[in-house]
Amino acid sequence: MILRIEEVALVTKILATLAAFIIAVISATGYAGVFALMAIESACVPLPSEIIMPFAGYLVERGQFSLWWAGFWGATGCVAGSLVAYWIGAVGGRPLAEKYGRYLLISVHD
């Protein structure tokens, strides 16, 4: 699959916007931001952890974060988000997916 120049530019803009948002959240909230963003990412919202954790690592290198705490809060957020996603699936199940799945581009067939 070959992407056109316009598609590459759009993907680049989307990733740059996401990166700016993630950096702003972590800069403003510290470890709580790492936890929250990783929880959101693990709850099936497309926030790339490939941007979240490297920025946390950058702050570790600068001495603003501890490596241990950045890893701990990232992993804890990941588990918390997974628990939320599991709970939604366990409580809502198939009826929830059939009712609201179209908003997430999930068809009945899927």
CSV table of C-alpha atoms in Angstrom, one decimal:
chain,number,residue,atom,x,y,z
A,1,MET,CA,0.0,0.0,0.0
A,2,ILE,CA,1.5,3.3,-1.1
A,3,LEU,CA,0.3,6.5,0.6
A,4,ARG,CA,-0.2,9.7,-1.3
A,5,ILE,CA,1.6,12.8,-0.2
A,6,GLU,CA,-1.6,14.3,1.2
A,7,GLU,CA,-2.2,11.2,3.3
A,8,VAL,CA,1.3,11.3,4.7
A,9,ALA,CA,0.9,15.0,5.5
A,10,LEU,CA,-2.4,14.3,7.3
A,11,VAL,CA,-0.9,11.5,9.4
A,12,THR,CA,2.0,13.7,10.3
A,13,LYS,CA,-0.3,16.5,11.4
A,14,ILE,CA,-2.4,14.0,13.5
A,15,LEU,CA,0.7,12.6,15.2
A,16,ALA,CA,2.2,16.0,15.8
A,17,THR,CA,-1.1,17.2,17.5
A,18,LEU,CA,-1.2,14.0,19.6
A,19,ALA,CA,2.4,14.5,20.7
A,20,ALA,CA,1.9,18.1,21.6
A,21,PHE,CA,-1.2,17.1,23.7
A,22,ILE,CA,0.6,14.3,25.5
A,23,ILE,CA,3.7,16.5,26.2
A,24,ALA,CA,1.4,19.3,27.6
A,25,VAL,CA,-0.5,16.9,29.8
A,26,ILE,CA,2.7,15.3,31.2
A,27,SER,CA,4.4,18.6,31.7
A,28,ALA,CA,1.4,20.0,33.6
A,29,THR,CA,0.6,17.0,35.7
A,30,GLY,CA,3.7,15.0,36.1
A,31,TYR,CA,3.4,11.3,37.2
A,32,ALA,CA,-0.4,11.7,37.4
A,33,GLY,CA,-0.4,12.6,33.7
A,34,VAL,CA,1.7,9.5,32.8
A,35,PHE,CA,-0.8,7.3,34.8
A,36,ALA,CA,-3.9,9.0,33.2
A,37,LEU,CA,-2.6,8.8,29.7
A,38,MET,CA,-1.5,5.2,29.9
A,39,ALA,CA,-4.9,4.3,31.5
A,40,ILE,CA,-6.7,6.0,28.6
A,41,GLU,CA,-4.5,4.2,26.1
A,42,SER,CA,-5.2,0.8,27.7
A,43,ALA,CA,-8.9,1.5,27.8
A,44,CYS,CA,-9.0,1.2,24.0
A,45,VAL,CA,-8.7,5.0,23.2
A,46,PRO,CA,-6.1,5.5,20.5
A,47,LEU,CA,-3.4,7.5,22.4
A,48,PRO,CA,-0.1,6.0,21.4
A,49,SER,CA,2.0,4.8,24.4
A,50,GLU,CA,4.9,5.1,21.9
A,51,ILE,CA,4.7,8.8,22.5
A,52,ILE,CA,3.7,8.8,26.2
A,53,MET,CA,6.5,6.7,27.6
A,54,PRO,CA,9.4,8.1,25.5
A,55,PHE,CA,8.5,11.6,26.7
A,56,ALA,CA,8.5,10.3,30.3
A,57,GLY,CA,11.9,8.8,29.6
A,58,TYR,CA,13.1,12.1,28.3
A,59,LEU,CA,12.0,13.7,31.6
A,60,VAL,CA,13.9,11.0,33.4
A,61,GLU,CA,17.1,11.8,31.4
A,62,ARG,CA,16.6,15.5,32.3
A,63,GLY,CA,16.4,14.6,36.0
A,64,GLN,CA,12.7,15.7,36.4
A,65,PHE,CA,11.3,12.2,36.8
A,66,SER,CA,12.7,9.1,38.5
A,67,LEU,CA,13.0,6.1,36.2
A,68,TRP,CA,11.4,3.8,38.7
A,69,TRP,CA,8.4,6.1,39.3
A,70,ALA,CA,7.9,6.8,35.6
A,71,GLY,CA,7.8,3.1,34.9
A,72,PHE,CA,5.7,2.3,38.0
A,73,TRP,CA,3.0,4.9,37.1
A,74,GLY,CA,3.0,4.0,33.4
A,75,ALA,CA,2.5,0.3,34.3
A,76,THR,CA,-0.1,1.1,36.9
A,77,GLY,CA,-2.0,3.2,34.5
A,78,CYS,CA,-1.9,0.5,31.9
A,79,VAL,CA,-3.4,-2.0,34.3
A,80,ALA,CA,-6.1,0.5,35.5
A,81,GLY,CA,-7.1,1.2,31.9
A,82,SER,CA,-7.3,-2.5,31.1
A,83,LEU,CA,-9.5,-3.1,34.2
A,84,VAL,CA,-11.9,-0.3,33.0
A,85,ALA,CA,-12.1,-1.9,29.5
A,86,TYR,CA,-12.6,-5.3,31.0
A,87,TRP,CA,-15.4,-4.0,33.3
A,88,ILE,CA,-17.2,-2.3,30.4
A,89,GLY,CA,-17.0,-5.5,28.4
A,90,ALA,CA,-18.2,-7.6,31.4
A,91,VAL,CA,-21.1,-5.4,32.3
A,92,GLY,CA,-22.2,-4.3,28.9
A,93,GLY,CA,-21.1,-7.2,26.7
A,94,ARG,CA,-22.5,-7.9,23.3
A,95,PRO,CA,-25.7,-5.8,23.8
A,96,LEU,CA,-23.6,-2.7,24.5
A,97,ALA,CA,-21.4,-3.3,21.5
A,98,GLU,CA,-24.4,-3.8,19.2
A,99,LYS,CA,-26.1,-0.7,20.5
A,100,TYR,CA,-23.1,1.7,20.5
A,101,GLY,CA,-20.6,-0.1,18.4
A,102,ARG,CA,-21.5,1.9,15.3
A,103,TYR,CA,-20.1,5.0,16.9
A,104,LEU,CA,-16.7,3.2,17.2
A,105,LEU,CA,-17.0,1.8,13.6
A,106,ILE,CA,-17.8,-1.7,14.9
A,107,SER,CA,-20.5,-3.4,12.9
A,108,VAL,CA,-22.8,-6.2,14.1
A,109,HIS,CA,-20.9,-8.6,11.8
A,110,ASP,CA,-17.6,-7.6,13.6
